[in-house]
Amino acid sequence: MTAPTFNPRRTRRQAGVALLEVMIAVILLGIGLLGAIGLQARSYAALSEAGQRAEATIQADKLVAMINNDVANIGLYALAPNTTPGAAIAPWLAETRALIPGAAATVVLVQQGTRWRVDLTITWRRKQGADQNTHRVTAYVI
């Protein structure tokens, strides 16, 4: 058996291959990290929107409970779009706007025999230029 001989020509052909492999690995890692950052940003936006929807649901439940506890004065809870709220509903609307920036609400009360139908709509925009979010609730108060 003979010892392997040194071939300078073969060594020159392979010079820089490791560096090229490292550069390709760095590029692939960068692309992967950019994708992960984009995914993180989208999940943060979805979490923010879900939080505002949850707040709208909680606020709608609060208002329906308030109306249910004050059926004798139910007419005071009506709220038309872009109007000044009455004294009965003003604190609720202020709290809603504090929890959901830019929120607007309408409350339509319709008497149906011995019961009242309460149609509540809360609208807001998560950020300027985005689509308008709407949360609608219909409840019946006896």
N, CA and C of each residue as an Amber inpcrd file, in Angstrom:
protein
   426
   0.8210000  -1.1690000   0.0000000   0.0000000   0.0000000   0.0000000
   0.8740000   1.2450000   0.0000000   0.5050000   2.1780000  -0.8010000
   1.2940000   3.3970000  -0.9030000   0.6000000   4.5240000  -0.1620000
   1.3820000   5.4070000   0.3180000   0.8480000   6.5630000   1.0490000
   0.2100000   7.5290000   0.0630000  -0.8860000   8.2050000   0.4910000
  -1.5190000   9.1540000  -0.4130000  -0.5600000  10.2890000  -0.7500000
  -0.6080000  10.6800000  -1.9510000   0.2810000  11.7490000  -2.4020000
  -0.4560000  13.0700000  -2.3690000   0.2800000  14.0920000  -2.1740000
  -0.2590000  15.4420000  -2.1280000  -0.4350000  15.9490000  -3.5450000
  -1.6760000  16.3800000  -3.8680000  -1.9620000  16.8940000  -5.1940000
  -2.3930000  18.3560000  -5.0440000  -1.5120000  19.3210000  -5.3310000
  -1.8550000  20.7360000  -5.1360000  -2.9940000  21.1840000  -6.0340000
  -3.1710000  20.5690000  -7.1630000  -4.2310000  20.9620000  -8.0770000
  -5.6150000  20.6730000  -7.4830000  -5.7540000  19.5440000  -6.8490000
  -7.0190000  19.1730000  -6.2370000  -7.3350000  20.0810000  -5.0490000
  -6.3880000  20.4650000  -4.2880000  -6.5790000  21.3380000  -3.1390000
  -7.0720000  22.7110000  -3.5770000  -6.5410000  23.2510000  -4.6680000
  -6.9690000  24.5700000  -5.1420000  -8.4220000  24.5680000  -5.5980000
  -8.9150000  23.4960000  -6.1630000 -10.2980000  23.4440000  -6.6260000
 -11.2720000  23.5150000  -5.4560000 -10.9010000  23.0460000  -4.3040000
 -11.7960000  23.0140000  -3.1590000 -11.6020000  24.2170000  -2.2500000
 -10.6910000  25.0680000  -2.5290000 -10.4480000  26.2330000  -1.6830000
 -11.6730000  27.1480000  -1.7120000 -12.1830000  27.5630000  -0.5250000
 -13.3080000  28.4800000  -0.4240000 -14.6680000  27.8120000  -0.3590000
 -14.7400000  26.4910000  -0.4580000 -16.0370000  25.8070000  -0.4150000
 -16.6680000  25.9680000   0.9640000 -15.9030000  25.8720000   2.0000000
 -16.4340000  26.0170000   3.3620000 -16.9830000  27.4280000   3.5710000
 -16.2690000  28.4220000   3.0380000 -16.7410000  29.8010000   3.1550000
 -18.0580000  29.9910000   2.4160000 -18.1690000  29.3860000   1.2560000
 -19.4100000  29.4760000   0.4830000 -20.5560000  28.8010000   1.2370000
 -20.3060000  27.6610000   1.8530000 -21.3330000  26.9760000   2.6350000
 -21.7790000  27.8300000   3.8190000 -20.8440000  28.4770000   4.4670000
 -21.1810000  29.3460000   5.6020000 -22.0320000  30.5290000   5.1380000
 -21.6850000  31.1280000   4.0140000 -22.4550000  32.2660000   3.4980000
 -23.8870000  31.8520000   3.1490000 -24.0530000  30.6970000   2.5400000
 -25.3950000  30.2030000   2.2120000 -26.1850000  29.9400000   3.4910000
 -25.5460000  29.3700000   4.4890000 -26.2180000  29.1070000   5.7610000
 -26.6600000  30.4060000   6.4320000 -25.8230000  31.4340000   6.3750000
 -26.1730000  32.7310000   6.9690000 -27.3580000  33.3510000   6.2340000
 -27.3920000  33.2610000   4.9280000 -28.5110000  33.8010000   4.1460000
 -29.8060000  33.0700000   4.4980000 -29.7530000  31.7530000   4.5760000
 -30.9450000  30.9820000   4.9300000 -31.4060000  31.2950000   6.3470000
 -30.4770000  31.4530000   7.2600000 -30.8270000  31.8200000   8.6300000
 -31.4880000  33.1950000   8.6650000 -30.9740000  34.1470000   7.9010000
 -31.5630000  35.4880000   7.8350000 -32.9850000  35.4630000   7.2990000
 -33.2130000  34.6850000   6.2550000 -34.5680000  34.5630000   5.6980000
 -35.5090000  33.9560000   6.7370000 -35.0480000  32.9500000   7.4390000
 -35.8700000  32.3190000   8.4840000 -36.1940000  33.2830000   9.6140000
 -35.2080000  34.0830000  10.0290000 -35.4420000  35.0490000  11.1020000
 -36.4110000  36.1440000  10.6610000 -36.3030000  36.6020000   9.4250000
 -37.2580000  37.6060000   8.9250000 -38.6760000  37.0400000   8.9120000
 -38.8240000  35.8010000   8.5280000 -40.1430000  35.1610000   8.5550000
 -40.6940000  35.0670000   9.9690000 -39.8550000  34.7270000  10.9190000
 -40.2950000  34.6280000  12.3110000 -40.7010000  35.9890000  12.8540000
 -39.9710000  37.0430000  12.4930000 -40.3130000  38.3970000  12.9370000
 -41.6540000  38.8200000  12.3450000 -41.8780000  38.5160000  11.0700000
 -43.1590000  38.8370000  10.4350000 -44.3090000  38.1060000  11.0900000
 -44.1050000  36.8500000  11.4140000 -45.1330000  36.0630000  12.0820000
 -45.4390000  36.6220000  13.4660000 -44.4190000  37.0570000  14.1700000
 -44.6010000  37.6470000  15.4930000 -45.4140000  38.9410000  15.3980000
 -45.1390000  39.7580000  14.4050000 -45.8830000  41.0120000  14.2400000
 -47.3530000  40.7410000  13.9260000 -47.6070000  39.7660000  13.0710000
 -49.0040000  39.4360000  12.7390000 -49.7430000  38.8650000  13.9530000
 -49.0760000  38.0640000  14.7440000 -49.7390000  37.4980000  15.9240000
 -50.0190000  38.5820000  16.9550000 -49.1350000  39.5720000  17.0710000
 -49.3770000  40.6880000  17.9890000 -50.5970000  41.4920000  17.5500000
 -50.7360000  41.7390000  16.2510000 -51.9000000  42.4680000  15.7360000
 -53.1800000  41.6830000  15.9860000 -53.1530000  40.3790000  15.7790000
 -54.3340000  39.5470000  16.0210000 -54.6870000  39.5320000  17.5030000
 -53.6890000  39.4950000  18.3660000 -53.9300000  39.5170000  19.8060000
 -54.5640000  40.8330000  20.2250000 -54.0840000  41.9280000  19.6710000
 -54.6500000  43.2420000  19.9810000 -56.1110000  43.3240000  19.5640000
 -56.4100000  42.8480000  18.3700000 -57.7920000  42.8790000  17.8860000
 -58.6890000  41.9770000  18.7300000 -58.2020000  40.8220000  19.1170000
 -58.9890000  39.9180000  19.9610000 -59.2610000  40.5510000  21.3250000
 -58.2900000  41.2760000  21.8490000 -58.4800000  41.9680000  23.1240000
 -59.5670000  43.0210000  23.0360000 -59.5860000  43.7700000  21.9290000
 -60.6220000  44.7880000  21.7610000 -61.9910000  44.1510000  21.5700000
 -62.0580000  43.0380000  20.8670000 -63.3440000  42.3320000  20.7190000
 -63.8340000  41.8190000  22.0760000 -62.9390000  41.3200000  22.8970000
 -63.3160000  40.8570000  24.2320000 -63.8360000  42.0190000  25.0780000
 -63.1670000  43.1620000  25.0040000 -63.6290000  44.3450000  25.7380000
 -65.0140000  44.7760000  25.2650000 -65.2550000  44.7290000  23.9500000
 -66.5720000  45.0970000  23.4190000 -67.6410000  44.1510000  23.9470000
 -67.3300000  42.8780000  24.0330000 -68.2800000  41.8950000  24.5580000
 -68.5880000  42.1650000  26.0250000 -67.5600000  42.4390000  26.7940000
 -67.7440000  42.7160000  28.2250000 -68.5690000  43.9850000  28.4150000
 -68.2690000  45.0250000  27.6470000 -69.0130000  46.2860000  27.7680000
 -70.4670000  46.1040000  27.3580000 -70.7280000  45.3150000  26.3330000
 -72.1160000  45.0570000  25.9210000 -72.8660000  44.3330000  27.0330000
 -72.2240000  43.3510000  27.6540000 -72.8580000  42.6430000  28.7660000
 -73.1470000  43.5800000  29.9380000 -72.2210000  44.4960000  30.2100000
 -72.4320000  45.4600000  31.2960000 -73.6520000  46.3340000  31.0220000
 -73.7560000  46.8260000  29.7920000 -74.8790000  47.7070000  29.4750000
 -76.2050000  46.9510000  29.5480000 -76.2570000  45.7460000  29.0340000
 -77.4970000  44.9630000  29.1000000 -77.8710000  44.7140000  30.5580000
 -76.8900000  44.4420000  31.4030000 -77.1710000  44.2410000  32.8320000
 -77.6810000  45.5300000  33.4650000 -77.1040000  46.6690000  33.1000000
 -77.5770000  47.9570000  33.6310000 -79.0250000  48.2090000  33.2250000
 -79.3340000  47.9570000  31.9650000 -80.6980000  48.1670000  31.4780000
 -81.6600000  47.2080000  32.1750000 -81.2400000  45.9750000  32.3490000
 -82.0770000  44.9700000  33.0050000 -82.3860000  45.3500000  34.4520000
 -81.4540000  46.0180000  35.1120000 -81.6500000  46.4330000  36.4990000
 -82.4250000  47.7390000  36.6210000 -82.6480000  48.4210000  35.5090000
 -83.3410000  49.7160000  35.5450000 -84.4100000  49.7700000  34.4480000
 -85.2400000  48.7460000  34.3760000 -86.2460000  48.6480000  33.3220000
 -87.2360000  49.8120000  33.3900000 -87.5070000  50.3220000  34.5850000
 -88.4520000  51.4330000  34.7320000 -87.9970000  52.6690000  33.9550000
 -86.7010000  52.8400000  33.7860000 -86.1390000  54.0080000  33.0780000
 -85.4510000  53.5900000  31.7830000 -85.9500000  52.5850000  31.1250000
 -85.2760000  52.0250000  29.9560000 -85.0810000  53.0410000  28.8350000
 -85.9920000  53.9710000  28.6910000 -85.8850000  54.9800000  27.6330000
 -84.6480000  55.8570000  27.7530000 -84.0810000  55.9640000  28.9490000
 -82.8860000  56.7920000  29.1560000 -81.6290000  56.1680000  28.5660000
 -81.7050000  54.9080000  28.1630000 -80.5270000  54.1990000  27.6600000
 -80.4310000  54.1990000  26.1330000 -81.3860000  54.8140000  25.4580000
 -81.3120000  54.8980000  23.9950000 -80.1640000  55.8260000  23.6100000
 -79.4670000  55.4610000  22.5450000 -78.3270000  56.2590000  22.0840000
 -78.2670000  56.1980000  20.5650000 -78.5020000  57.3390000  19.9400000
 -78.4190000  57.4380000  18.4800000 -76.9760000  57.7280000  18.0810000
 -76.6150000  57.4130000  16.8310000 -75.2430000  57.6830000  16.3850000
 -74.9180000  59.1780000  16.4330000 -73.7180000  59.4890000  16.8720000
 -73.1890000  60.8590000  16.8910000 -74.0530000  61.8290000  17.6850000
 -74.6330000  61.3660000  18.7760000 -75.3900000  62.2560000  19.6560000
 -74.7590000  62.2560000  21.0320000 -75.1200000  63.2400000  21.8110000
 -74.6290000  63.3300000  23.1800000 -75.3880000  62.3210000  24.0340000
 -74.6810000  61.4850000  24.7790000 -75.3790000  60.4680000  25.5820000
 -76.0810000  61.0960000  26.7760000 -77.1740000  60.4710000  27.1790000
 -77.8870000  60.9140000  28.3670000 -77.1280000  60.5480000  29.6210000
 -77.6320000  61.0410000  30.7590000 -76.9400000  60.8240000  32.0370000
 -76.8710000  59.3510000  32.4180000 -77.8560000  58.5610000  32.0160000
 -77.8750000  57.1480000  32.4020000 -76.8060000  56.3370000  31.6810000
 -76.5140000  56.6870000  30.4380000 -75.5990000  55.8780000  29.6190000
 -74.2140000  56.5230000  29.4580000 -74.0720000  57.7750000  29.8350000
 -72.7990000  58.4930000  29.6500000 -71.6220000  57.8300000  30.3590000
 -71.7550000  57.3910000  31.6330000 -70.5970000  56.7310000  32.2710000
 -70.1830000  55.4460000  31.5510000 -71.1560000  54.6770000  31.0990000
 -70.8390000  53.4430000  30.3740000 -70.1030000  53.7600000  29.0760000
 -70.5690000  54.7650000  28.3440000 -69.9280000  55.1260000  27.0810000
 -68.5070000  55.6460000  27.3090000 -68.3170000  56.4290000  28.3650000
 -66.9710000  56.9300000  28.6810000 -66.0250000  55.7790000  29.0220000
 -66.5120000  54.8080000  29.7810000 -65.6900000  53.6370000  30.1170000
 -65.3730000  52.8190000  28.8630000 -66.3480000  52.6700000  27.9880000
 -66.1350000  51.9230000  26.7460000 -65.0800000  52.6010000  25.8860000
 -65.1620000  53.9120000  25.7720000 -64.1760000  54.6530000  24.9670000
 -62.7870000  54.6130000  25.5890000 -62.7220000  54.5180000  26.9110000
 -61.4110000  54.4080000  27.5710000 -60.7800000  53.0390000  27.3060000
 -61.6150000  52.0000000  27.2520000 -61.1040000  50.6470000  27.0280000
 -60.8600000  50.3420000  25.5540000 -61.6730000  50.9480000  24.6820000
 -61.5550000  50.7270000  23.2350000 -61.4060000  52.1100000  22.5850000
 -60.2030000  52.5420000  22.3140000 -59.9990000  53.8870000  21.7490000
 -60.7750000  54.0840000  20.4460000 -61.4710000  55.2110000  20.3700000
 -62.2190000  55.5540000  19.1700000 -63.5410000  54.8250000  19.0240000
 -64.0240000  54.2170000  20.0900000 -65.2750000  53.4580000  20.0100000
 -66.4740000  54.3880000  19.9020000 -67.4640000  53.9260000  19.1570000
 -68.7570000  54.6060000  19.0600000 -69.8250000  53.5540000  19.3070000
 -70.9470000  53.9950000  19.8690000 -71.9930000  53.0320000  20.2010000
 -73.3590000  53.5840000  19.8250000 -74.2630000  52.6760000  19.4960000
 -75.6690000  53.0110000  19.3030000 -76.4960000  51.9880000  20.0670000
 -77.5700000  52.4760000  20.6590000 -78.4840000  51.6060000  21.3940000
 -79.8880000  51.9200000  20.9040000 -80.5340000  50.9090000  20.3380000
 -81.8970000  51.0560000  19.8450000 -82.7990000  50.2040000  20.7260000
 -83.8540000  50.8270000  21.2480000 -84.8030000  50.1380000  22.1200000
 -86.1350000  50.0150000  21.4000000 -86.6420000  48.8080000  21.3210000
 -87.9140000  48.5570000  20.6390000 -88.8110000  47.7730000  21.5890000
 -89.9930000  48.3350000  21.8840000 -90.9220000  47.6120000  22.7530000
 -91.6890000  46.5790000  21.9260000 -91.7240000  45.3590000  22.4340000
 -92.4270000  44.2590000  21.7670000 -93.3650000  43.6130000  22.7840000
 -94.5460000  44.1490000  22.8820000 -95.5030000  43.6510000  23.8700000
 -95.0580000  44.0090000  25.2670000 -94.8230000  42.9840000  26.0830000
 -94.4070000  43.2310000  27.4710000 -92.8940000  43.2510000  27.6390000
 -92.1660000  43.0430000  26.5820000 -90.7030000  43.0220000  26.6800000
 -90.0990000  44.0780000  25.7580000 -88.8110000  44.3380000  25.9660000
 -88.0520000  45.2920000  25.1560000 -86.9430000  44.5600000  24.4300000
 -86.7360000  44.9080000  23.1860000 -85.5760000  44.4040000  22.4410000
 -84.5180000  45.5000000  22.4670000 -83.3260000  45.1470000  22.8810000
 -82.2030000  46.0820000  22.9580000 -81.2080000  45.6940000  21.8710000
 -81.0160000  46.5720000  20.9020000 -80.0250000  46.3610000  19.8410000
 -78.8470000  47.2910000  20.1120000 -77.7340000  46.7140000  20.4660000
 -76.5310000  47.4750000  20.8180000 -75.4610000  47.2170000  19.7670000
 -74.8640000  48.2880000  19.2690000 -73.7720000  48.1850000  18.2950000
 -72.5990000  49.0110000  18.7820000 -71.4430000  48.3900000  18.8640000
 -70.2020000  49.0830000  19.2170000 -69.2760000  48.9760000  18.0100000
 -68.7600000  50.1190000  17.5350000 -67.8440000  50.1290000  16.3890000
 -66.5430000  50.8210000  16.7900000 -65.4470000  50.3980000  16.1550000
 -64.1330000  50.9960000  16.3870000 -63.1960000  50.5910000  15.2760000
 -62.0740000  51.2900000  15.2000000 -60.9890000  50.9450000  14.2800000
 -59.7480000  50.6750000  15.1150000 -59.1090000  49.5380000  14.8330000
 -57.9120000  49.1800000  15.5960000 -56.7830000  50.1720000  15.3360000
 -56.6500000  50.5820000  14.0850000 -55.6700000  51.6100000  13.7470000
 -56.2230000  52.4240000  12.5900000 -55.7060000  53.6120000  12.4370000
 -56.2130000  54.5130000  11.4050000 -55.9960000  53.9040000  10.0190000
 -57.0340000  53.9470000   9.2060000 -56.9590000  53.3950000   7.8660000
 -57.3650000  51.9330000   7.7800000 -57.5470000  51.2900000   8.9380000
 -57.9450000  49.8740000   8.9460000 -59.4630000  49.7660000   8.7810000
 -59.9190000  48.5650000   8.5120000 -61.3610000  48.3280000   8.4150000
 -62.0230000  48.5680000   9.7600000 -63.2870000  48.9530000   9.7060000
 -64.0380000  49.1900000  10.9310000 -64.5000000  47.8600000  11.5230000
 -64.2880000  47.6960000  12.8180000 -64.7550000  46.5170000  13.5450000
 -66.1250000  46.8230000  14.1350000 -67.0050000  45.8590000  14.1170000
 -68.3530000  46.0360000  14.6450000 -68.7080000  44.8700000  15.5440000
 -69.2830000  45.2070000  16.6890000 -69.7870000  44.1890000  17.6210000
 -71.2580000  44.4900000  17.8690000 -72.1200000  43.5540000  17.5020000
 -73.5670000  43.7510000  17.6550000 -74.1180000  42.7470000  18.6600000
 -75.0220000  43.2450000  19.4880000 -75.6750000  42.3950000  20.4780000
 -77.1570000  42.7310000  20.4660000 -77.9720000  41.7120000  20.4500000
 -79.4210000  41.8880000  20.6160000 -79.8280000  41.1350000  21.8740000
 -80.4840000  41.8490000  22.7790000 -80.9290000  41.2460000  24.0310000
 -82.3950000  41.6060000  24.2480000 -83.0670000  40.7960000  25.0220000
 -84.4720000  41.0420000  25.3520000 -84.5930000  41.2370000  26.8450000
 -85.2720000  42.3230000  27.2230000 -85.4460000  42.6720000  28.6140000
 -86.9380000  42.6340000  28.9220000 -87.2890000  41.9810000  30.0060000
 -88.7090000  41.8770000  30.3870000 -88.9700000  42.7470000  31.5940000
